[in-house]
Coordinates of C-alpha atoms in Angstrom, one line a residue:
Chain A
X980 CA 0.0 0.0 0.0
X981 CA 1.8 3.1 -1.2
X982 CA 1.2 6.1 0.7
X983 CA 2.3 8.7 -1.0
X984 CA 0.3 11.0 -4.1
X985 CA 1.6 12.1 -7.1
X986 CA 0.1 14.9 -8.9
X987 CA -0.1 15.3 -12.1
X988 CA -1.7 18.5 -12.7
X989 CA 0.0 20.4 -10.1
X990 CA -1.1 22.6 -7.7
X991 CA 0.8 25.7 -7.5
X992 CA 0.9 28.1 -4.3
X993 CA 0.1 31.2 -6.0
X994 CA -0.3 33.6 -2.5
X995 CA 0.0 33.3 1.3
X996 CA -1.3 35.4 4.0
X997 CA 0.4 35.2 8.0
X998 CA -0.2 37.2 11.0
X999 CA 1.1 36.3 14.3
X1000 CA 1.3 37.9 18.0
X1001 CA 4.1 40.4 19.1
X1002 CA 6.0 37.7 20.3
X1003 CA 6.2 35.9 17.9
X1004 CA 7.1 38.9 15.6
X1005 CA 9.8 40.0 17.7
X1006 CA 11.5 36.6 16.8
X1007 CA 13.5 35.9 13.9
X1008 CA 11.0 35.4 11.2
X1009 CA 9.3 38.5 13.0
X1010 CA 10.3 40.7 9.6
X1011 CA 8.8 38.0 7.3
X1012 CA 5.7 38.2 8.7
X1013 CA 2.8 39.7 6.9
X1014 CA 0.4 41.4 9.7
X1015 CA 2.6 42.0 13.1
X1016 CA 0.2 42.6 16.5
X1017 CA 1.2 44.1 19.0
X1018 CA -1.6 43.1 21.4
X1019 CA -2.2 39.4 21.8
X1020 CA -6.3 40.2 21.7
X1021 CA -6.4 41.6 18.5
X1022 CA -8.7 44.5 19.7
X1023 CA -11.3 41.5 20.9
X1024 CA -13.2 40.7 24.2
X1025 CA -12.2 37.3 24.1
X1026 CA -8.8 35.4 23.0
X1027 CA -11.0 32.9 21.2
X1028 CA -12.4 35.8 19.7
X1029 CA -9.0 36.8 18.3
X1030 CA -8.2 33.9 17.0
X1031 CA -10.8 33.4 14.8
X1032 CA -10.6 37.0 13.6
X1033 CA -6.9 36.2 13.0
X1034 CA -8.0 33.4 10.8
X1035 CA -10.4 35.1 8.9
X1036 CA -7.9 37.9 8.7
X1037 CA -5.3 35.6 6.7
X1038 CA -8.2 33.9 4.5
X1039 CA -9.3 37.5 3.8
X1040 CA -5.3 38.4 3.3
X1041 CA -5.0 35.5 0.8
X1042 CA -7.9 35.8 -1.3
X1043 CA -6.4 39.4 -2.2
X1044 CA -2.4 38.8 -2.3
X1045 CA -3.9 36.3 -5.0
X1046 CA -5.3 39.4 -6.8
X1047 CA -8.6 36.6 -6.9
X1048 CA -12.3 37.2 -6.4
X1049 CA -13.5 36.1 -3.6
X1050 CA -16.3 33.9 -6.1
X1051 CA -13.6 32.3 -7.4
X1052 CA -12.3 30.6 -4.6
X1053 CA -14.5 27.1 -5.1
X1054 CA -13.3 25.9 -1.1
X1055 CA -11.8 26.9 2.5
X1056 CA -9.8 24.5 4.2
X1057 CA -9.4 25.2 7.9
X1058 CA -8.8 23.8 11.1
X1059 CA -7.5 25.0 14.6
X1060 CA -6.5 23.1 18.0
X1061 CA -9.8 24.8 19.9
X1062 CA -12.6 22.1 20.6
X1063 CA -14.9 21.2 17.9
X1064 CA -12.5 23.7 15.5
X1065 CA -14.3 26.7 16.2
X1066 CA -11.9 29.2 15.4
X1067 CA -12.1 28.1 11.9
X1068 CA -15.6 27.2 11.6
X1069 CA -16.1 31.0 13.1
X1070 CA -14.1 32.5 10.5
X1071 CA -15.3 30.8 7.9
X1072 CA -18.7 32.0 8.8
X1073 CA -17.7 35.4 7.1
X1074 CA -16.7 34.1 4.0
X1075 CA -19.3 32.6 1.6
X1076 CA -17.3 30.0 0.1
X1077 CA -17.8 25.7 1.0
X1078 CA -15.5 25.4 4.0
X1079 CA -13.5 21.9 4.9
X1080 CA -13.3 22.0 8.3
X1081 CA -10.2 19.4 9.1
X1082 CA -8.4 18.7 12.5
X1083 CA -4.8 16.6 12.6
X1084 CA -3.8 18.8 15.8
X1085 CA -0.8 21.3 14.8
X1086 CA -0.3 18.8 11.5
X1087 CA -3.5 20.7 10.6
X1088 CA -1.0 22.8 7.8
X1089 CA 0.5 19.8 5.8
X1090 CA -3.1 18.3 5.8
X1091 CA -5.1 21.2 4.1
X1092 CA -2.4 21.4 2.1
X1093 CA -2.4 17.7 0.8
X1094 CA -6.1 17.8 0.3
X1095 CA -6.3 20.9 -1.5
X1096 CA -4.0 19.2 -4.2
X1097 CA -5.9 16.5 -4.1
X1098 CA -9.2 18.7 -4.9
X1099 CA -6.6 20.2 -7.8
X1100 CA -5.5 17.9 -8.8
X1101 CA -8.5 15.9 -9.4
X1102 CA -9.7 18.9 -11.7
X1103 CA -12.4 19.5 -9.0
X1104 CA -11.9 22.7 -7.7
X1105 CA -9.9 26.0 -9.1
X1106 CA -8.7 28.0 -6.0
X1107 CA -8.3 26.5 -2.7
X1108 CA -7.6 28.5 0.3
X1109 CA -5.5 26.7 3.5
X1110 CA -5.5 28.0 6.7
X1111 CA -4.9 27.3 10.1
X1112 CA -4.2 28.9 13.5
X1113 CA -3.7 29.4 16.8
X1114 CA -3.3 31.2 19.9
X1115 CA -1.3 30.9 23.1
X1116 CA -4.1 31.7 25.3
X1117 CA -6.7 29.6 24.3
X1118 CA -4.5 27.2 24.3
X1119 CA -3.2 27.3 27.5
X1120 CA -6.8 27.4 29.2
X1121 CA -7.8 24.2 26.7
X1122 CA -4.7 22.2 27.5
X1123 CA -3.3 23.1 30.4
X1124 CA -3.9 25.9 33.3
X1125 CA -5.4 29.7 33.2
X1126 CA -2.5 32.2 32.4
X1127 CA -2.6 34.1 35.6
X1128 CA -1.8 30.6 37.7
X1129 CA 2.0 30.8 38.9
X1130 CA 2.7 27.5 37.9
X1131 CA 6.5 26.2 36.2
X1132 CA 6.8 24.8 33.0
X1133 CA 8.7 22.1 32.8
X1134 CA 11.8 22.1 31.0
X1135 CA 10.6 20.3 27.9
X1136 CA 7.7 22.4 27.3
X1137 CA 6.9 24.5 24.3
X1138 CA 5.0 27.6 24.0
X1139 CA 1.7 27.7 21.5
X1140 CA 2.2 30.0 18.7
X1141 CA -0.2 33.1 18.5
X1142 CA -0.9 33.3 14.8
X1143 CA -2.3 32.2 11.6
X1144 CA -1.2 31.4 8.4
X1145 CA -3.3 30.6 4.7
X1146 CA -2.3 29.3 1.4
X1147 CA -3.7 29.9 -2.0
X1148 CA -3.2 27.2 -4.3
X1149 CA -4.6 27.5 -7.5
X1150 CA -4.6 24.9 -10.6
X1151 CA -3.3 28.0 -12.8
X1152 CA -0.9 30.4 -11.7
X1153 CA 2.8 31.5 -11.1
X1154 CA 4.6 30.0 -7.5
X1155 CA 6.2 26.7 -6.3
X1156 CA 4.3 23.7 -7.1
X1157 CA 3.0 20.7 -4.5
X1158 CA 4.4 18.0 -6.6
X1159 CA 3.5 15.0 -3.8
X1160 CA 2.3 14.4 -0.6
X1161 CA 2.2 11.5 1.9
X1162 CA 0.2 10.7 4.4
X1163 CA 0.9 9.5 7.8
X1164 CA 0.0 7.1 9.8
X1165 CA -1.3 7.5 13.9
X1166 CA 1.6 6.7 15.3
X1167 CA 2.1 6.1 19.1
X1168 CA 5.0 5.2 20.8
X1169 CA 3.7 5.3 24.6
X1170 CA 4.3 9.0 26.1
X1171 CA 2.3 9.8 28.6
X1172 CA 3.8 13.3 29.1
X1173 CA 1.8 16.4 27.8
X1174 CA 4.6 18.4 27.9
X1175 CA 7.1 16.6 26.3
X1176 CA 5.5 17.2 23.0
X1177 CA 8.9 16.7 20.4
X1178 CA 9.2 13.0 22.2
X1179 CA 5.8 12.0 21.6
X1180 CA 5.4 13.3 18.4
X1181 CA 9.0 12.6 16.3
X1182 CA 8.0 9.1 15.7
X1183 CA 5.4 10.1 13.6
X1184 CA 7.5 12.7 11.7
X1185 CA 9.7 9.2 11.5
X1186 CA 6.9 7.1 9.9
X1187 CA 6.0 9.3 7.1
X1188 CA 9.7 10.6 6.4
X1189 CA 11.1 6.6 6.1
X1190 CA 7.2 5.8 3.8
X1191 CA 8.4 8.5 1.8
X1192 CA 11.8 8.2 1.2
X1193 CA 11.3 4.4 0.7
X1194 CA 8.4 4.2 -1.8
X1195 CA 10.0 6.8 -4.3
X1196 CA 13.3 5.7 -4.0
X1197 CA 14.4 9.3 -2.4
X1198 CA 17.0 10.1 -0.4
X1199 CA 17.8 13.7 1.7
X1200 CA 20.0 14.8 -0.8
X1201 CA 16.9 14.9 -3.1
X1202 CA 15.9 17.8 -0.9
X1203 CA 17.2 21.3 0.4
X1204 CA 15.3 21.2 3.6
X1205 CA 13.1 18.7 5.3
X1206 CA 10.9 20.5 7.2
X1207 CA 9.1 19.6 10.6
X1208 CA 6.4 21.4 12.2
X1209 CA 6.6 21.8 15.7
X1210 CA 9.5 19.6 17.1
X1211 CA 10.7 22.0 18.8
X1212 CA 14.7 21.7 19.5
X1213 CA 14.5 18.9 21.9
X1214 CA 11.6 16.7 19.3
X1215 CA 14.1 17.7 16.0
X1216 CA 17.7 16.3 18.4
X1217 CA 15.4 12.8 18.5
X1218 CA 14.2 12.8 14.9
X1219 CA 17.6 13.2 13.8
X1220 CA 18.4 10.2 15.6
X1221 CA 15.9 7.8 14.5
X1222 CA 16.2 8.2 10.9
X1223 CA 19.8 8.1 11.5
X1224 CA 19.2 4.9 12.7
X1225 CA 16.9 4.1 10.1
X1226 CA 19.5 5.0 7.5
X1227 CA 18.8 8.3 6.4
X1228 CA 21.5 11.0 7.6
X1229 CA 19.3 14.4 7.9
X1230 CA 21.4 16.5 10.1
X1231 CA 22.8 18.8 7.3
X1232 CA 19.1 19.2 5.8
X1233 CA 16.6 19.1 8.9
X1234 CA 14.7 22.5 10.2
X1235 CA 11.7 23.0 12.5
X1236 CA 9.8 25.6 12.5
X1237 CA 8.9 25.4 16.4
X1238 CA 12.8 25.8 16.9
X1239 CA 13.2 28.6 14.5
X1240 CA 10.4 31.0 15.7
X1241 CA 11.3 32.2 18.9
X1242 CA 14.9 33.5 19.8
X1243 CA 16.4 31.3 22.0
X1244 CA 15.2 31.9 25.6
X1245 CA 14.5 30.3 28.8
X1246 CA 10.8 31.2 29.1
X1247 CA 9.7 29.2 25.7
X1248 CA 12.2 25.9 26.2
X1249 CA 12.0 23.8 23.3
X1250 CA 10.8 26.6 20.8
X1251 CA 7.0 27.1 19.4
X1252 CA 4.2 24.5 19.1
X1253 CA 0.5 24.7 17.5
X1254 CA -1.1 24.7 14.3
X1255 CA -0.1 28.5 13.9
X1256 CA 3.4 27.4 14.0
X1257 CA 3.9 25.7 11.1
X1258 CA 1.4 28.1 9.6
X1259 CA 3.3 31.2 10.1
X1260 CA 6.9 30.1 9.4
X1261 CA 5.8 28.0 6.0
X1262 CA 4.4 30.9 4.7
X1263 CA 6.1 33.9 5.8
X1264 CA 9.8 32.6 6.2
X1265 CA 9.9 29.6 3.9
X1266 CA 8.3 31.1 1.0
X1267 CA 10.2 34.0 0.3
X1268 CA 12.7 31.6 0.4
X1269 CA 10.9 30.1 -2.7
X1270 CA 10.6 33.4 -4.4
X1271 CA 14.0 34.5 -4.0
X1272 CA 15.2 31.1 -5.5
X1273 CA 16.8 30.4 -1.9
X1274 CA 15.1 26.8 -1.7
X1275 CA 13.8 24.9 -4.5
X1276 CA 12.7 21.7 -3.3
X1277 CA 11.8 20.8 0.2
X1278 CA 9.9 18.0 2.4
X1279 CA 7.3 19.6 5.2
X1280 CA 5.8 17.6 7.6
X1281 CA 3.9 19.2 10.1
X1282 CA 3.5 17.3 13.2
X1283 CA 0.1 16.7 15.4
X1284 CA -0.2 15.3 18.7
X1285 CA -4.0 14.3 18.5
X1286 CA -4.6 14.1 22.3
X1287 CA -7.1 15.8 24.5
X1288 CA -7.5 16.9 28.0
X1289 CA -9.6 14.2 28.7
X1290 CA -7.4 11.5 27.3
X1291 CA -4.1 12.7 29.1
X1292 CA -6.5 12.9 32.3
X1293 CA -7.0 8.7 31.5
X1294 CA -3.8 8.1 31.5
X1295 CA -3.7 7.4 27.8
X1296 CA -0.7 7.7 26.0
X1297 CA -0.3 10.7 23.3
X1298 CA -0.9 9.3 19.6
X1299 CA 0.4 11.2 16.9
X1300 CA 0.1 11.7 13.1
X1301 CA 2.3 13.4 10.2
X1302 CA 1.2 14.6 6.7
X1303 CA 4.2 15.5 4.6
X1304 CA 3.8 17.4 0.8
X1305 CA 6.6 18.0 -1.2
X1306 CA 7.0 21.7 -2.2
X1307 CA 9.0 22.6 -5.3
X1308 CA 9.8 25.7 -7.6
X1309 CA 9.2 24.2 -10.8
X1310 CA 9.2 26.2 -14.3
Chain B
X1305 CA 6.2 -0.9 15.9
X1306 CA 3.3 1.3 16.3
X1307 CA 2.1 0.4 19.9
X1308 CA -1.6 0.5 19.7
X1309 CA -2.0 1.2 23.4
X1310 CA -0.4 2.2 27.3
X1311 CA -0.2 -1.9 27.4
X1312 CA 2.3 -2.4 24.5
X1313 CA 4.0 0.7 24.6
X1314 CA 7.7 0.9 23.3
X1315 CA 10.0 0.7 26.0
X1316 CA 13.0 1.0 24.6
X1317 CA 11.8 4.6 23.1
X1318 CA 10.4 5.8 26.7
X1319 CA 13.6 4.8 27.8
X1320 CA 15.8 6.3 25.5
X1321 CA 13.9 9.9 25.6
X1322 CA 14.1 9.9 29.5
X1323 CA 17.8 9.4 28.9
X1324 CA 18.3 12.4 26.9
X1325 CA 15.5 14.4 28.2
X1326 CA 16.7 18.1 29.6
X1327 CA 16.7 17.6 33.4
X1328 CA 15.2 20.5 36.0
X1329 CA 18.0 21.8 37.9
X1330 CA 17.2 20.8 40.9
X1331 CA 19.3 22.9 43.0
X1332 CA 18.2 26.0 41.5
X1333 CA 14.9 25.1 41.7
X1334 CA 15.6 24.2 45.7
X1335 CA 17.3 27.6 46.6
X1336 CA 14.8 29.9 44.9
X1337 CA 11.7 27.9 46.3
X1338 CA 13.5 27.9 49.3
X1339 CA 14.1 31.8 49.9
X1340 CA 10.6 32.9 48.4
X1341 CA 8.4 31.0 50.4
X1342 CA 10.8 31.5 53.2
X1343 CA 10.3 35.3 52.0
X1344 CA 6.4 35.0 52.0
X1345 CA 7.0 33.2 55.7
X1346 CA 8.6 36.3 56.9
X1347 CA 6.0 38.7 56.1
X1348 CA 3.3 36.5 57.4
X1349 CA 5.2 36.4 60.5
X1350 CA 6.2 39.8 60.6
X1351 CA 2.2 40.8 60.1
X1352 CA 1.4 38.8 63.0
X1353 CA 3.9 40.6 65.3
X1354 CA 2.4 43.4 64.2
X1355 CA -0.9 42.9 64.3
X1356 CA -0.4 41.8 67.9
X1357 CA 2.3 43.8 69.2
X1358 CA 0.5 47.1 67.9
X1359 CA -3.2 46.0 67.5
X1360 CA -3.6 44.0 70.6
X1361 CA -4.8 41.1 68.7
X1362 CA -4.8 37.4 70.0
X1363 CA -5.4 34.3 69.5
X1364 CA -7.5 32.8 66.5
X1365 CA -8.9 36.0 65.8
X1366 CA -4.9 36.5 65.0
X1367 CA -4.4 33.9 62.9
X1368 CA -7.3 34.9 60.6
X1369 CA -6.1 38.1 60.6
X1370 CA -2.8 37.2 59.3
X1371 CA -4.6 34.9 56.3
X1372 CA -7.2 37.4 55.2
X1373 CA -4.1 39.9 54.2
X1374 CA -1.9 37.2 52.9
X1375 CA -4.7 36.1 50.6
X1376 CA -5.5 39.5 49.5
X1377 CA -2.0 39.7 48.4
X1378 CA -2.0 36.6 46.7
X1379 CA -5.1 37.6 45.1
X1380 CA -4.4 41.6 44.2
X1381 CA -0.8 40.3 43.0
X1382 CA -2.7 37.6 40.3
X1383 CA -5.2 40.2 39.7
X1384 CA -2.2 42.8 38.4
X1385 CA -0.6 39.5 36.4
X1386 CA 2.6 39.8 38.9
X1387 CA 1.9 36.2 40.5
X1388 CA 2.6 34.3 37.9
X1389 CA 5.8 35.8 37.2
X1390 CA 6.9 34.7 41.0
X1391 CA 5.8 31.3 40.5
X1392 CA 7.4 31.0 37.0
X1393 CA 10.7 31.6 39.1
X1394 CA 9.8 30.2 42.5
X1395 CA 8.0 27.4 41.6
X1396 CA 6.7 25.2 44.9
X1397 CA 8.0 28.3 47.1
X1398 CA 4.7 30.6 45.8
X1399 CA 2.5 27.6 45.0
X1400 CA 2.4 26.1 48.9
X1401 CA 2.0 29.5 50.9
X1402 CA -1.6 30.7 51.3
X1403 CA -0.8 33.3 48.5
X1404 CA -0.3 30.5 45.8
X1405 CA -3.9 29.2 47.4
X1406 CA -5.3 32.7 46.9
X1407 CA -3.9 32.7 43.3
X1408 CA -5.0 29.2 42.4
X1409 CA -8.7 30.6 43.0
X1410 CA -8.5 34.0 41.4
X1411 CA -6.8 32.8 38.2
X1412 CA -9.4 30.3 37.0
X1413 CA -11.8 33.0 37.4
X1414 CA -10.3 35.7 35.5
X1415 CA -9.8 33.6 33.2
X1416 CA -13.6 32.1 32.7
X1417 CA -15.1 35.3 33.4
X1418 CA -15.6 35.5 29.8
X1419 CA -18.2 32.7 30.0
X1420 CA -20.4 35.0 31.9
X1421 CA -20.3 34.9 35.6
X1422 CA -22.5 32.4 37.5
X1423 CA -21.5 29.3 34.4
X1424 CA -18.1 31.1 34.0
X1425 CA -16.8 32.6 37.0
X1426 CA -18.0 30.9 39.9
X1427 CA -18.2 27.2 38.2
X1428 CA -15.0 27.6 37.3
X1429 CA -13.3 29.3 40.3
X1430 CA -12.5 26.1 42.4
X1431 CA -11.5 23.9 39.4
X1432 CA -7.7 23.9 40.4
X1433 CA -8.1 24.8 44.3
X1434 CA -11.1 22.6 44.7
X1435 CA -8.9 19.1 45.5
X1436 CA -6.6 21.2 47.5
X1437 CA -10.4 22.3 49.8
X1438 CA -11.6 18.4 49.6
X1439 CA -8.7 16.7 50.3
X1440 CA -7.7 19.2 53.2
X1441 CA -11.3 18.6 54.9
X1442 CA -10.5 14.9 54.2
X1443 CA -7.6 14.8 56.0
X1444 CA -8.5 17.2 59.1
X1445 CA -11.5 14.4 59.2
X1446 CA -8.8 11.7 59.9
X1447 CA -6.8 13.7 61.9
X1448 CA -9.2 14.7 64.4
X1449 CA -10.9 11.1 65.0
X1450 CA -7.1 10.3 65.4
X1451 CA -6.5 13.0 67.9
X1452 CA -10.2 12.1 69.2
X1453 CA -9.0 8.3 70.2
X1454 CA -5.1 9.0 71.5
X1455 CA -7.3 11.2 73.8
X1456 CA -9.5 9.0 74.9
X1457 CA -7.1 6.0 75.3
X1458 CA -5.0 8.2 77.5

């Protein structure tokens, strides 16, 4: 059973859209970033609030970068980490256009992605937009404690991204090209730990990398960058390991997005987590890399831990999933 | 090697991650605990001198005394977002005083006050202090029938 997709008519990514929090723009991608905040709230009551305008922000952001009508977009891909997605489902309420609502946790980006060029692909739809997002303190109150408690993080933790991110892709236009995309498997290798994140979830990252390496006879060197989603720096150290023991050397090629959005700094640990993470680096940092020629090919693999409060609570253990799509600057 | 559940989990990965895994410094972690709850001690003692030394108060009425201001503290410091900040660098040294029992209560219901108040805000007020509240009426239960019986034997 192969798992990975090969299109034929593909999709190219013809306009993105990010915004993110202040402290996520005072990081190092902070300058790539499309809309900077500098209040986490957005000018909202709630947090929940802001994220959802956030997302409908980017989806808004997108549709014009794309210099498309907003009738021509034929479907909205969205998800977010908030219970029963509603940050995206909110957001997409503004909008009339179909909306996908999809959930794979913070893998949320590579999925939307994958099935858009499917949807492409196929010759079923024109213009699909993908989005997702999220926000520190919803978050926090979902997952963990409120914000004002004076609890310590432990030292694997990571720290939610505030932000969203959205993708155009379009069957006709001019940007790099989603040439494949695999699809992972639930993988679960028996952590318990909430906050150790990167451990739980670099197996999965595993899975898909080795299914796609193996099934089209591709190697790193194929690549310039195989990028994770959320790792964070202590998840990435692991994933180097295992595919070095699986026979695949990535050390020269490997990046995380959750490792490269904050500076380093005691207060965030491991780096950035969340579907927002992978959302804002991908398309803010990453692809002016693509336009400027910097990168031509590269592997991203956003990881998801698809746990729940209720589920850690039962002592369950964390499983998790990776969708990978290969994006390429292709004449 | 995908273990399907807790029961056939991979032990030699569990194993390996705890062997790399970042470990807390624990003598950090010691000393500042240590001298900010020894800090938060201080005052509490230095209010009680106070309060009795200046206000001629004794007894329980004292002790109360001494809790009520320590937990507006606690609570006017989580109110002004300043108690989180001590616990992110004290860690058990806020958390165990009264003040980190104050905070525990107020920060649950800032933060679900946007749910409204009585669904919100007072549902949700207890939901990290409330084990502390049963299990410390739990165990005064089973401490007093033991005091009750060591009384009565001797």
């Amino acid at each position: 059973m192969k798992r990975t997709l090969i299109f034929k008519n593909k999709p190219v990514i013809t306009a993105t859209s990010t915004i993110a929090g202040p402290k996520e723009s005072l990081g190092p991608i902070g300058k790539y970033i499309e809309t900077r905040l500098d209040n986490d709230k957005f000018n909202e009551k709630t947090f929940e609030k802001a994220e959802c305008k956030m997302l409908s922000y980017v989806i808004d952001g997108v549709i014009k970068n794309s210099n498309r009508k907003r009738e021509s977009v034929n479907a909205i891909l969205a998800g977010d980490l908030l219970n029963q997605i509603i940050s995206s489902s909110y957001a997409a309420r503004d909008f009339e256009i179909p909306y996908i609502g999809v959930y794979n946790a913070c893998s949320t980006m590579s999925e939307t992605l994958a099935i858009g060029s499917v949807l492409i692909d196929g010759g079923y739809m024109e213009n699909v937009v993908c989005a997702t997002g999220s926000h520190f303190a919803t978050a926090e109150r979902q997952y963990r404690y409120p914000l004002e408690l004076g609890s310590v993080r432990p030292p694997q933790s990571q720290w939610t991204v505030t932000g969203a991110g959205a993708t155009m892709l379009s069957k006709n236009g001019v940007g790099p090209k989603i040439t494949m995309a695999t699809f992972g498997r639930v993988v679960d290798f028996g952590i318990t730990d909430a906050n150790n994140m990167g451990a739980a979830m670099a197996p999965a990252a595993l899975d898909t990398l080795v299914a796609h390496f193996n099934e089209n006879n591709l190697s790193p060197k194929d690549y310039d960058l195989i990028i994770t989603g959320d790792l964070g720096v202590f998840g990435s150290k692991i994933l180097k390991d295992l595919a070095w023991e699986k026979g695949f050397d990535i050390f020269e090629k490997h990046i995380d997005c959750g490792a490269l959005i904050y500076e380093p700094h005691e207060e965030e640990f491991q780096g950035g987590s969340g579907a927002g993470c992978s959302a804002v680096v991908l398309n803010s940092y990453f692809m002016d890399k693509f336009k400027n020629k910097e990168i031509n090919k590269v592997f991203f693999l956003a990881t998801g831990a698809l746990l729940s409060t209720v589920s850690t609570q039962q002592g369950e253990s964390i499983p998790c999933i990776s969708h990978g799509v290969v994006i390429e600057n292709r004449g | 090697m995908t273990g399907k559940n807790k029961e056939n989990y991979n032990e030699n990965y569990i194993n390996y991650v705890k062997s790399i895994s970042v470990k807390t410094n624990e003598k950090r972690t010691l000393f500042r605990a240590f001298w900010v709850g020894g800090l938060i001690c201080v005052i509490g003692q230095s209010l009680r001198l106070l309060l009795e030394k200046v206000f001629f108060i004794t007894g329980d009425e004292l002790a109360g005394y001494v809790s009520m201001i320590l937990i507006f503290i606690g609570s006017f410091l989580t109110g002004l977002g300043v108690y989180d900040r001590i616990g992110k660098y004290a860690g058990g040294g806020s958390i165990v005083p009264i003040t980190g029992f104050a905070n525990s209560v107020v920060s649950p219901a800032m933060e679900f006050k946007s749910e409204g108040f009585i669904y919100g805000l007072a549902a949700k007020m207890f939901t990290i202090a409330g084990p502390i509240i049963v299990f410390g009426v739990a165990s005064s239960v089973v401490v007093g029938l033991v005091y009750y019986f060591i009384y009565w034997v001797f």
